[in-house]
Amino acid sequence: MENNSNIPNNPNKSNKQKMFRFNFYWMYGLILLMLVALYMSNDTTGTKEIGWTEFQKLAKENVFEQMVVYNKKNVVEATVKNDKLAEVFPNSMPPAGTLAPKVYIKIPSADKFSDFYDQAVAQNQIDTDVRFEESDDAWWSFIISFGPMILLLLVWIYLMRRMSGGVGAGPGNVFNVGKAKAQIFDKDSTTKVTFKDVAGLAGAKQEVEEIVSFLKNPAKYTELGGKIPKGALLVGPPGTGKTLLAKAVAGEANVPFFSLSGSDFVEMFVGVGASRVRDLFRQAKEKAPCIVFIDEIDAVGRARGRNANMNSNDERENTLNQLLTEMDGFASNSGVIILAATNRADILDKALLRAGRFDRQIHVDLPDLNERKQIFGVHLRPIKIDSSVDPELLARQTPGFSGADIANVCNEAALIAARNEKKFVQKEDFMNAVDRIVGGLENRSKVMTENERRNIAIHEAGHATISWKLEYANPLVKVTIVPRGKALGAAWYLPEERQITTREQLLDEMCALLGGRAAEELFLGHISTGASNDLERVTKQAYAMIVYFGMSNKMPNLNYYDSTGQEWGFTKPYSEETARLIDQEVQHLINEQYERAKKILSENADGHNQLANVLLEREVIYSEDVEHIFGKRPWVSRSEEILESQEKSSQEKKPEDTSAGETEDKEDKQDTTVPKSV
Ligand code: NHX
Ligand code: ZN
């Protein structure tokens, strides 16, 4: 983000790089020059080599204007008189513009030539002018004989320079592998991120502000006998602003900020990681007080001792060990605070997380409704919007979005508006942007037969019918049979942002997901491959319910998830019978919901049919249309209230592009109760 605008505080480096660049291009230039010169000297139009005898004959006919004798090489270069060209070049006249057409003659010796010339002057009265030259292109013969060697030498020097720490020691220096690759942002760097730029994240911000106060005023804490913490770990899903937060700390604290990624330690050479860690801490201690930020620390910090058979693992362990020693090694008052970011705290080595190292974990979660509103506020600032855009409404439409997603929505909306030659970015542009980010690109031109379209309509109407008829299913926003991304059609929902999910909610969602396939079977008499994505999610959900949430009847209150991240390896913590039982229970659960879906569909066959027909006709239908067919849903949920108020505000728009929400895809991303690894 702000990375590029900051200038690394290493003035020498860039200068050296320029020198090195210059040399490099200079060499290219030389080679090019030589090629051009060679080409020009080889220009053979209007030149010709003739034998000694023929030359004698021609010379006696007085066709030559001038002869230049190179007596070292025994070559004569003779310039032909302009009016005698036809005699010398009988079958290939040089082009008219050729200056001084020449012939080359190998002569037996300079003496023989002199004799012949004197004789010709005496007998044939020729008026050819003669010059003697020591050697013509001494320079050329030099280049030709020594050129390749010089070239080799140059290449060699160039390579040596790159390798050794000489003048040209650039970033690619072989002897620099052990140096840390940290980027340093100093207090005087031009652009600065402050806490004002960080929207949302109130809790994390507060924690992090304390770190800033440690750095600014350490005495306050040490006087009372407290020790300054050594590090803090920022944990949270991708795109939630961990790096931004770290940068804000640096910006607020006004201290040097070393930024590097966990993978920067890793190189193909053995022992490099450890020495880079050492170098990093040496540099940091020199600049203390300062902040070291290690992004994606899981690249080095993954728990040791697993997959011990692998070589690369060994190297990573050494790096981690070095990191552990360094963090414990320096005195806590040295003023170096380590911030690290990861999205998988559970797989980090326990030694890294113990007190005295990363002793505090700061959780950076996905933003909730209010935080999204604030984030929209930040990202809408540079965008020209009109009054139809309301950050609150946008925040409601984007459950489960991270800060990065929101930034993407704003950018995408601006691009869409620009594509339509608008002066301002409008609400519908934002809605389209959300749809696009969640569902992918719309593809209206996909070729489909009437049969396929009907299949899709039946499938999607199945999802819609079931979710309408089930109390705990997510509220429907719209149903479409316009292909978008990978999907040929989709039912869009606006899931409730809830912290915990009940068994009924899970079952109803599964039933709604199975509704597509069930409708195909019931109303078309055959099933298709299209439901694969639905089935994948249902299966994962069912498996999670049994193995992680303890919701199976035959094996209640059991959880086989290991939150410590140690994988089972070859042995599972349960017997073969249990494994079989799990499989059976998953199948049983899914069968149950499938039968339930078919029952609901056959009870509402008429409504489903109407829905499918409207869908075929209009391609996109909204929850009002579904309500028109099935009547109001008798239960009102919190999220439906939100939806209703939002529909009211969107009805002023043309009906096509207005409401939007989440596809089913977003659900599992948003549903925090399902472990990521499911
Ligand atoms: C295919 N696509 O793969 C064709 C092109 C049953 C009418 N031969 O369930 O579009 O069959 O309710 C994310 C989202 C694969 C990932 C959707 C990966 C869809 C979507 C397969 C509708 N809506 N299936 C659906 C669908 C398909 C697919 C996905 C994904 C269909 C179904 C895709
Ligand atoms: Zn489906």
XYZ file of C-alpha atoms and ligand atoms in Angstrom:
712
model
C 0.000 0.000 0.000
C 2.066 2.872 1.286
C 5.111 0.737 0.693
C 6.081 2.182 -2.617
C 5.946 5.779 -1.646
C 8.400 5.337 1.169
C 11.998 5.792 0.291
C 14.401 3.326 1.849
C 16.997 5.319 3.753
C 19.981 3.991 1.945
C 21.364 6.695 -0.306
C 24.521 4.786 -1.245
C 22.679 1.831 -2.522
C 20.806 3.632 -5.241
C 23.968 5.382 -6.409
C 25.847 2.163 -6.645
C 23.056 0.722 -8.569
C 23.257 3.512 -11.104
C 26.988 2.969 -11.641
C 26.423 -0.685 -12.091
C 23.630 -0.039 -14.517
C 25.802 2.339 -16.487
C 28.520 -0.248 -16.909
C 26.073 -2.780 -18.055
C 24.598 -0.624 -20.784
C 27.980 0.647 -21.794
C 28.924 -2.936 -22.622
C 25.816 -3.404 -24.666
C 26.605 -0.196 -26.491
C 30.109 -1.401 -27.299
C 28.871 -4.646 -28.726
C 26.295 -2.819 -30.793
C 28.903 -0.402 -32.087
C 31.167 -3.228 -33.143
C 28.351 -4.924 -34.957
C 27.432 -1.753 -36.788
C 31.046 -1.095 -37.756
C 31.473 -4.651 -38.959
C 28.342 -4.403 -40.995
C 29.437 -1.154 -42.594
C 32.916 -2.390 -43.434
C 31.422 -5.495 -44.934
C 29.346 -3.464 -47.284
C 30.115 -5.299 -50.521
C 27.955 -3.389 -52.958
C 30.330 -1.922 -55.488
C 33.341 -3.937 -54.407
C 34.806 -6.965 -56.038
C 37.876 -9.106 -55.727
C 39.699 -9.912 -58.914
C 42.746 -11.944 -59.725
C 46.246 -10.667 -60.478
C 46.117 -11.500 -64.167
C 42.782 -9.913 -64.754
C 43.951 -6.884 -62.841
C 46.967 -6.561 -65.086
C 44.744 -6.667 -68.116
C 42.309 -4.083 -66.695
C 45.068 -1.808 -65.445
C 46.576 -1.688 -68.906
C 43.194 -0.580 -70.236
C 43.479 2.385 -67.873
C 40.191 1.814 -66.055
C 41.466 2.706 -62.617
C 41.413 6.124 -61.093
C 43.561 5.322 -58.141
C 45.337 2.387 -56.564
C 46.197 2.092 -52.911
C 48.816 -0.499 -52.154
C 48.879 -2.058 -48.732
C 52.298 -3.534 -48.932
C 52.174 -5.350 -45.586
C 49.180 -7.359 -46.671
C 50.011 -7.499 -50.390
C 46.642 -6.102 -51.295
C 45.776 -3.417 -53.753
C 42.592 -1.467 -53.490
C 41.792 0.046 -56.848
C 39.118 2.657 -57.467
C 37.366 2.296 -60.804
C 36.849 5.276 -63.068
C 33.209 6.179 -63.323
C 33.016 5.814 -67.082
C 34.726 2.398 -67.039
C 32.360 0.674 -64.661
C 30.825 -1.569 -67.301
C 34.184 -3.096 -68.094
C 35.012 -3.998 -64.520
C 31.548 -5.040 -63.416
C 30.196 -6.622 -66.581
C 27.282 -8.559 -65.133
C 26.552 -6.686 -61.914
C 26.760 -2.959 -62.140
C 27.036 -1.358 -58.734
C 24.110 0.883 -57.950
C 24.348 4.317 -59.433
C 24.852 6.088 -56.149
C 27.766 3.930 -55.000
C 30.722 6.104 -54.220
C 34.032 5.051 -55.754
C 33.393 1.432 -56.814
C 36.419 -0.552 -55.802
C 38.157 -3.803 -56.633
C 40.526 -5.699 -54.439
C 43.502 -7.523 -55.791
C 45.827 -9.905 -54.044
C 49.227 -9.102 -55.457
C 52.229 -11.465 -55.390
C 54.389 -8.780 -53.754
C 54.827 -5.026 -53.621
C 57.938 -5.288 -55.778
C 56.169 -7.243 -58.503
C 53.410 -4.647 -58.460
C 55.894 -1.803 -58.782
C 57.540 -3.480 -61.749
C 54.192 -4.023 -63.411
C 53.077 -0.468 -62.723
C 56.240 1.109 -64.129
C 55.934 -1.054 -67.194
C 52.267 -0.152 -67.663
C 52.950 3.564 -67.342
C 55.709 3.262 -69.894
C 53.864 1.093 -72.409
C 50.164 1.975 -72.022
C 50.352 5.582 -70.818
C 47.983 4.963 -67.958
C 47.306 7.881 -65.690
C 46.371 5.925 -62.553
C 47.466 7.462 -59.330
C 49.262 5.186 -56.846
C 49.612 5.478 -53.134
C 51.441 3.218 -50.750
C 49.939 2.638 -47.346
C 51.674 0.884 -44.462
C 48.560 -0.970 -43.404
C 44.966 0.070 -43.814
C 42.905 -1.032 -40.899
C 45.366 -1.744 -38.196
C 42.590 -0.908 -35.819
C 40.306 -3.434 -37.407
C 42.778 -6.235 -37.441
C 43.422 -5.435 -33.805
C 39.732 -5.607 -32.978
C 39.280 -8.798 -34.893
C 42.172 -10.541 -33.234
C 41.748 -9.148 -29.729
C 38.046 -8.275 -29.677
C 36.712 -11.578 -28.431
C 39.327 -11.628 -25.722
C 38.459 -8.107 -24.640
C 34.825 -9.048 -24.595
C 35.529 -12.071 -22.450
C 37.575 -9.926 -20.146
C 34.778 -7.407 -19.816
C 32.247 -10.088 -19.054
C 34.574 -11.606 -16.549
C 35.192 -8.285 -14.819
C 31.496 -7.661 -14.737
C 30.800 -11.011 -13.155
C 33.579 -10.593 -10.633
C 32.230 -7.236 -9.644
C 28.812 -8.632 -9.089
C 30.146 -11.423 -6.976
C 32.714 -9.647 -4.875
C 31.973 -6.734 -2.604
C 33.637 -4.275 -4.941
C 32.249 -1.057 -6.305
C 29.415 -2.781 -8.070
C 28.108 -4.610 -5.042
C 24.441 -4.441 -5.764
C 21.582 -6.299 -4.206
C 22.482 -9.445 -6.084
C 25.795 -9.771 -4.308
C 26.574 -13.364 -3.466
C 28.350 -12.372 -0.252
C 25.259 -10.518 0.899
C 23.017 -13.563 1.303
C 23.452 -13.551 5.032
C 22.263 -9.982 5.337
C 18.711 -9.298 6.362
C 16.529 -8.049 3.549
C 14.560 -5.729 5.786
C 13.193 -2.555 4.330
C 13.767 0.334 6.644
C 11.349 3.196 6.969
C 12.779 6.054 8.946
C 11.088 8.723 10.922
C 11.654 11.209 8.152
C 10.080 9.173 5.400
C 7.681 11.184 3.354
C 4.389 9.374 3.654
C 3.249 8.300 7.007
C 0.411 6.115 8.127
C -1.196 7.168 11.350
C -3.961 5.715 13.455
C -6.357 8.064 11.712
C -5.896 6.066 8.541
C -6.901 2.886 10.293
C -10.659 2.598 10.326
C -12.409 0.133 12.565
C -10.204 -2.227 14.558
C -10.936 -0.290 17.734
C -9.759 -3.025 20.080
C -6.597 -3.805 18.180
C -5.826 -0.128 17.870
C -5.989 0.331 21.586
C -3.587 -2.533 22.202
C -1.225 -1.224 19.628
C -1.370 2.301 20.972
C 0.100 0.935 24.148
C 3.097 -0.285 22.193
C 3.559 3.182 20.797
C 3.476 4.586 24.278
C 6.147 2.064 25.354
C 8.388 3.339 22.640
C 7.720 6.996 23.272
C 7.901 6.928 26.991
C 9.548 3.775 28.306
C 10.459 5.336 31.633
C 6.823 5.454 32.653
C 6.709 1.683 32.647
C 10.216 0.787 33.748
C 10.145 3.085 36.755
C 7.467 0.978 38.337
C 9.546 -2.096 37.700
C 7.612 -3.236 34.666
C 9.351 -4.649 31.645
C 8.593 -3.534 28.170
C 7.065 -6.324 26.119
C 9.244 -7.722 23.394
C 6.707 -8.463 20.792
C 3.128 -8.574 19.746
C 1.534 -10.892 17.295
C -1.171 -9.569 15.022
C -3.517 -12.412 14.205
C -6.362 -12.253 11.756
C -7.680 -13.272 8.367
C -6.073 -11.891 5.218
C -6.876 -8.354 4.220
C -7.968 -7.157 7.638
C -5.233 -4.567 7.941
C -2.474 -6.168 9.994
C 0.274 -4.602 7.939
C -1.506 -1.268 7.957
C -1.734 -1.400 11.719
C 1.969 -2.129 12.035
C 2.757 0.777 9.748
C 0.545 3.031 11.790
C 2.504 2.043 14.879
C 5.706 3.068 13.157
C 4.168 6.290 11.941
C 2.866 7.239 15.356
C 5.870 6.184 17.354
C 8.277 8.107 15.150
C 10.912 5.431 15.305
C 12.662 3.451 12.565
C 10.581 0.640 11.210
C 12.069 -2.521 9.765
C 9.666 -4.374 7.575
C 10.239 -7.808 6.124
C 8.346 -10.946 5.369
C 8.853 -14.315 6.957
C 9.749 -15.787 3.621
C 12.636 -13.313 3.301
C 14.581 -15.460 5.710
C 14.289 -18.465 3.523
C 16.812 -18.987 0.760
C 18.189 -21.953 -1.044
C 21.457 -21.761 0.864
C 21.736 -23.545 4.154
C 22.306 -21.412 7.211
C 21.226 -18.225 5.527
C 17.997 -17.865 7.469
C 19.718 -17.930 10.826
C 22.361 -15.453 9.789
C 19.708 -13.149 8.406
C 17.897 -13.206 11.710
C 21.174 -12.359 13.474
C 21.848 -9.533 11.061
C 18.340 -8.162 11.433
C 18.626 -7.972 15.180
C 22.090 -6.444 14.977
C 20.764 -3.719 12.713
C 17.703 -3.202 14.866
C 19.753 -2.848 18.043
C 21.889 -0.219 16.350
C 18.788 1.803 15.565
C 16.924 1.201 18.804
C 14.358 2.242 19.800
C 12.708 0.797 16.755
C 10.095 -1.616 15.507
C 10.728 -4.776 13.552
C 7.740 -6.017 11.609
C 7.754 -9.565 10.304
C 4.866 -10.224 7.970
C 3.594 -13.773 7.419
C 5.666 -15.095 10.255
C 4.192 -18.559 9.813
C 6.701 -19.050 7.003
C 9.387 -19.480 9.659
C 7.407 -19.832 12.828
C 5.535 -23.019 12.060
C 5.716 -25.543 14.862
C 8.918 -27.562 14.828
C 9.205 -31.278 14.812
C 6.688 -32.125 12.169
C 7.656 -33.667 8.861
C 11.105 -34.059 10.353
C 12.198 -36.090 7.372
C 12.316 -33.110 5.089
C 15.478 -31.135 4.491
C 13.969 -27.726 3.987
C 12.260 -28.159 7.287
C 15.617 -28.434 8.981
C 16.683 -25.118 7.584
C 13.479 -23.495 8.698
C 13.949 -24.883 12.173
C 17.398 -23.349 12.393
C 15.939 -20.022 11.399
C 13.228 -20.316 13.985
C 15.698 -21.330 16.674
C 17.798 -18.305 15.887
C 14.713 -16.097 16.064
C 13.799 -17.575 19.429
C 17.280 -17.013 20.831
C 17.461 -13.488 19.518
C 14.121 -12.556 20.986
C 15.146 -13.867 24.355
C 18.719 -12.745 23.967
C 18.503 -9.013 24.007
C 17.722 -7.059 27.111
C 14.137 -5.952 27.259
C 15.108 -2.323 27.689
C 16.936 -2.248 24.398
C 13.864 -0.724 22.827
C 13.357 -3.138 19.994
C 9.756 -4.215 19.687
C 8.869 -7.013 17.335
C 5.528 -7.019 15.627
C 4.571 -10.028 13.609
C 1.537 -10.795 11.533
C -0.006 -14.096 10.636
C -3.387 -15.447 9.730
C -2.707 -18.762 11.371
C -1.685 -18.329 14.974
C -2.669 -21.905 15.744
C 0.149 -23.413 13.739
C 2.905 -21.281 15.248
C 5.489 -22.871 17.470
C 4.489 -22.716 21.072
C 7.931 -21.466 22.058
C 7.353 -18.405 19.934
C 4.178 -17.567 21.790
C 5.402 -17.966 25.311
C 5.797 -15.004 27.630
C 8.956 -13.056 26.896
C 8.624 -13.465 23.183
C 5.362 -12.694 21.440
C 3.648 -12.447 24.741
C 0.639 -10.591 23.506
C -1.632 -11.531 20.679
C -3.713 -8.871 19.066
C -6.678 -10.223 17.192
C -7.585 -8.366 14.059
C -10.945 -9.712 13.022
C -13.134 -9.199 10.014
C -14.933 -5.890 10.430
C -18.502 -5.857 11.692
C -21.266 -3.634 10.360
C -20.097 -0.455 12.043
C -16.472 -1.032 11.261
C -17.283 -1.679 7.626
C -19.101 1.623 7.570
C -16.003 3.370 8.872
C -13.796 1.557 6.391
C -16.103 2.576 3.569
C -15.773 6.097 4.883
C -12.011 5.921 4.421
C -12.079 4.374 0.983
C -14.884 6.572 -0.333
C -12.863 9.682 0.419
C -10.949 9.808 -2.855
C -13.934 8.711 -4.948
C -16.376 11.120 -6.535
C -19.718 9.839 -5.363
C -23.184 11.270 -5.689
C -25.785 11.474 -2.972
C -27.225 8.027 -3.705
C -24.231 6.367 -2.090
C -24.674 5.629 1.566
C -21.811 3.999 3.487
C -24.265 2.482 5.914
C -26.149 0.668 3.186
C -22.939 -0.474 1.567
C -21.751 -1.837 4.890
C -24.952 -3.822 5.243
C -24.557 -5.274 1.788
C -21.089 -6.568 2.450
C -21.131 -9.005 5.348
C -17.932 -10.985 5.617
C -15.896 -8.515 3.590
C -12.448 -7.602 4.811
C -10.917 -4.153 4.616
C -9.091 -5.141 1.466
C -12.345 -6.387 -0.086
C -13.985 -3.069 0.692
C -11.141 -1.161 -0.905
C -11.612 -3.395 -3.907
C -15.356 -2.693 -4.035
C -14.749 1.047 -4.047
C -12.148 0.805 -6.763
C -14.241 -1.537 -8.859
C -17.273 0.742 -8.530
C -15.240 3.690 -9.756
C -14.043 1.656 -12.731
C -17.564 0.537 -13.594
C -18.830 4.123 -13.422
C -15.975 5.305 -15.601
C -16.732 2.580 -18.134
C -20.285 3.945 -18.371
C -19.007 7.493 -18.878
C -20.493 8.731 -15.642
C -19.487 11.898 -13.876
C -20.066 10.410 -10.429
C -20.005 6.958 -8.959
C -23.525 5.908 -8.071
C -25.088 3.362 -5.787
C -25.794 0.914 -8.558
C -22.116 0.929 -9.500
C -21.276 -0.119 -5.977
C -23.919 -2.844 -6.094
C -22.520 -4.163 -9.339
C -19.047 -4.036 -7.864
C -20.160 -6.109 -4.882
C -21.820 -8.648 -7.173
C -18.747 -8.810 -9.279
C -16.384 -9.348 -6.384
C -18.563 -11.984 -4.781
C -19.701 -13.815 -7.877
C -17.217 -13.010 -10.600
C -17.755 -11.510 -14.018
C -21.184 -11.633 -15.567
C -21.257 -13.575 -18.799
C -24.478 -12.960 -20.657
C -23.136 -14.198 -23.943
C -22.674 -17.789 -22.843
C -24.405 -20.019 -25.342
C -27.124 -22.134 -23.794
C -29.888 -24.290 -25.126
C -33.463 -23.832 -23.991
C -33.168 -27.142 -22.160
C -30.146 -26.023 -20.199
C -31.787 -22.754 -19.318
C -34.779 -24.635 -18.007
C -32.522 -26.914 -16.008
C -30.825 -23.925 -14.425
C -34.134 -22.209 -13.685
C -35.552 -25.318 -12.020
C -32.387 -25.693 -9.968
C -32.287 -22.108 -8.777
C -36.028 -22.004 -8.129
C -35.473 -25.066 -5.942
C -32.985 -23.187 -3.777
C -35.298 -20.189 -3.611
C -38.401 -22.182 -2.699
C -36.739 -24.088 0.105
C -35.019 -21.088 1.616
C -38.333 -19.231 1.513
C -40.123 -22.018 3.313
C -37.571 -22.669 6.028
C -37.481 -20.486 9.090
C -33.742 -20.490 9.696
C -32.515 -20.376 6.141
C -30.778 -17.177 5.097
C -33.045 -14.507 3.633
C -33.099 -14.471 -0.126
C -32.094 -11.341 -2.020
C -32.371 -12.393 -5.617
C -32.261 -15.365 -7.901
C -30.580 -15.230 -11.261
C -29.923 -17.479 -14.207
C -27.384 -15.125 -15.712
C -24.019 -16.880 -15.692
C -21.495 -15.180 -13.473
C -18.002 -16.414 -12.737
C -18.017 -20.180 -12.558
C -21.712 -20.437 -11.804
C -24.427 -20.696 -14.432
C -26.982 -19.344 -12.026
C -27.222 -18.481 -8.368
C -29.521 -17.711 -5.495
C -28.150 -14.753 -3.565
C -28.614 -14.464 0.162
C -27.810 -11.898 2.769
C -26.607 -13.953 5.689
C -27.092 -12.793 9.222
C -23.922 -11.749 10.921
C -24.114 -14.014 13.870
C -21.508 -15.160 16.292
C -22.885 -18.616 16.929
C -25.004 -20.843 14.766
C -27.608 -23.251 16.037
C -28.158 -26.770 14.808
C -31.473 -25.740 13.237
C -29.798 -22.990 11.266
C -27.155 -25.371 9.967
C -29.752 -27.961 8.958
C -31.969 -25.425 7.211
C -29.047 -24.055 5.273
C -28.069 -27.554 4.202
C -31.616 -28.246 3.127
C -31.696 -25.064 1.050
C -28.388 -25.986 -0.554
C -29.757 -29.392 -1.505
C -32.888 -27.771 -2.917
C -31.325 -27.311 -6.327
C -30.492 -30.948 -6.883
C -33.801 -32.047 -5.305
C -35.767 -29.846 -7.711
C -33.892 -31.294 -10.672
C -34.739 -34.819 -9.567
C -38.381 -34.062 -8.785
C -39.363 -31.868 -11.697
C -36.983 -32.887 -14.456
C -36.686 -36.569 -13.664
C -32.897 -36.495 -13.983
C -30.038 -35.007 -12.056
C -27.046 -33.130 -13.458
C -23.428 -32.383 -12.662
C -24.197 -28.745 -12.001
C -24.914 -29.259 -8.334
C -21.313 -30.226 -7.555
C -20.561 -27.002 -5.755
C -23.724 -27.250 -3.666
C -22.902 -30.825 -2.741
C -19.336 -30.000 -1.826
C -20.510 -27.419 0.646
C -23.253 -29.586 2.059
C -20.814 -32.423 2.600
C -18.310 -30.207 4.333
C -21.028 -28.758 6.497
C -22.340 -32.192 7.458
C -18.851 -33.440 8.226
C -18.137 -30.393 10.366
C -21.388 -30.876 12.258
C -20.441 -34.404 13.178
C -16.693 -34.182 13.706
C -16.305 -30.648 15.059
C -19.603 -29.538 16.529
C -20.653 -32.771 18.179
C -24.115 -32.617 16.609
C -24.534 -36.213 15.581
C -27.160 -38.367 17.265
C -25.056 -41.525 17.298
C -21.876 -39.845 18.516
C -22.956 -36.689 20.318
C -20.657 -34.158 21.954
C -17.500 -35.300 20.281
C -14.968 -33.085 18.592
C -12.052 -34.435 16.621
C -10.583 -31.109 15.636
C -7.147 -30.300 16.925
C -6.819 -26.591 17.481
C -3.153 -26.905 18.363
C -2.439 -27.502 14.711
C -0.571 -30.746 15.198
C -1.862 -32.917 12.460
C -2.692 -36.490 13.215
C -0.140 -37.896 10.863
C -0.818 -41.544 10.249
C -2.973 -42.278 13.254
C -6.355 -40.785 13.797
C -7.588 -40.275 17.336
C -10.468 -42.617 16.680
C -10.948 -46.205 15.643
C -11.860 -47.616 12.267
C -15.382 -48.221 13.534
C -15.707 -44.569 14.485
C -14.416 -43.565 11.074
C -17.074 -45.741 9.486
C -19.678 -44.298 11.817
C -18.655 -40.768 10.865
C -19.104 -41.599 7.203
C -22.472 -43.152 7.911
C -23.613 -40.217 9.958
C -22.563 -37.744 7.269
C -24.505 -39.704 4.692
C -27.476 -40.045 7.033
C -27.570 -36.333 7.751
C -27.427 -35.415 4.092
C -30.050 -38.000 3.144
C -32.349 -36.626 5.795
C -32.040 -33.085 4.504
C -32.418 -34.207 0.891
C -35.664 -35.999 1.677
C -36.818 -32.935 3.568
C -36.019 -30.755 0.579
C -37.948 -33.045 -1.771
C -40.919 -33.052 0.593
C -41.031 -29.265 0.777
C -40.683 -29.018 -2.984
C -43.475 -31.474 -3.741
C -45.721 -29.608 -1.305
C -44.912 -26.383 -3.157
C -44.639 -27.782 -6.659
C -46.995 -25.194 -8.036
C -45.183 -22.219 -6.578
C -41.868 -23.658 -7.661
C -43.095 -24.028 -11.197
C -44.316 -20.435 -11.298
C -41.028 -19.261 -9.893
C -39.045 -21.183 -12.510
C -41.184 -19.723 -15.283
C -40.777 -16.155 -14.046
C -37.082 -16.813 -13.789
C -36.874 -18.103 -17.359
C -38.702 -15.050 -18.548
C -36.915 -12.355 -16.574
C -33.539 -13.948 -15.772
C -33.224 -12.012 -12.516
C -35.929 -11.981 -9.859
C -35.909 -10.342 -6.453
C -37.382 -11.355 -3.136
C -40.534 -9.294 -3.872
C -41.323 -11.601 -6.772
C -40.825 -14.666 -4.602
C -43.026 -13.083 -1.982
C -45.630 -12.502 -4.644
C -45.785 -16.225 -5.325
C -45.380 -17.739 -1.871
C -46.671 -14.943 0.318
C -44.822 -13.289 3.145
C -42.524 -15.384 5.254
C -44.364 -15.764 8.557
C -41.224 -15.275 10.661
C -39.357 -12.039 10.740
C -35.707 -12.181 11.499
C -33.369 -9.348 12.321
C -31.648 -9.565 8.984
C -34.947 -9.525 7.160
C -35.734 -6.227 8.753
C -32.462 -4.928 7.434
C -33.284 -6.341 4.038
C -36.695 -4.742 3.909
C -35.460 -1.291 4.702
C -32.781 -1.708 2.108
C -35.251 -2.866 -0.518
C -37.369 0.180 0.080
C -34.455 2.424 -0.640
C -33.474 0.455 -3.710
C -36.903 0.417 -5.342
C -36.359 3.894 -6.690
C -33.701 2.443 -8.939
C -34.397 0.537 -12.090
C -35.145 -2.945 -10.903
C -32.340 -4.698 -12.746
C -29.270 -3.584 -10.941
C -30.496 -2.715 -7.516
C -30.386 -5.160 -4.728
C -27.523 -7.402 -4.157
C -25.943 -9.360 -1.440
C -24.087 -12.449 -0.759
C -23.906 -15.567 -2.752
C -23.898 -18.817 -1.015
C -20.135 -18.749 -1.401
C -19.700 -16.049 1.150
C -21.516 -18.049 3.737
C -18.747 -20.329 4.787
C -16.263 -17.514 4.713
C -18.506 -15.588 7.010
C -19.613 -18.362 9.257
C -17.026 -18.135 11.927
C -18.175 -21.259 13.656
C -16.825 -23.480 10.918
C -13.096 -24.065 11.289
C -11.111 -22.952 8.294
C -9.579 -26.335 7.717
C -12.895 -28.054 7.125
C -19.754 -26.943 -15.749
N -20.806 -25.212 -14.485
O -18.842 -26.973 -14.935
C -20.674 -25.781 -15.788
C -20.172 -24.746 -16.728
C -26.620 -26.474 -11.560
C -27.402 -24.806 -13.098
N -19.938 -27.906 -16.611
O -25.489 -24.504 -7.712
O -23.361 -23.241 -12.111
O -22.109 -26.793 -13.689
O -27.345 -22.775 -7.316
C -18.412 -21.452 -7.098
C -19.737 -21.186 -7.429
C -18.422 -25.202 -10.058
C -17.757 -22.518 -7.669
C -20.383 -21.996 -8.327
C -17.756 -24.391 -9.153
C -20.359 -23.887 -9.825
C -24.483 -23.330 -9.447
C -20.345 -25.842 -11.371
C -25.945 -24.113 -11.271
N -26.371 -22.608 -8.205
N -22.622 -25.207 -11.450
C -25.492 -23.544 -8.388
C -23.504 -24.214 -11.446
C -21.494 -25.805 -13.508
C -19.707 -24.957 -10.387
C -18.399 -23.322 -8.577
C -19.718 -23.069 -8.906
C -26.243 -25.188 -12.253
C -24.675 -24.354 -10.521
C -21.372 -25.134 -12.174
Zn -27.246 -24.842 -6.728
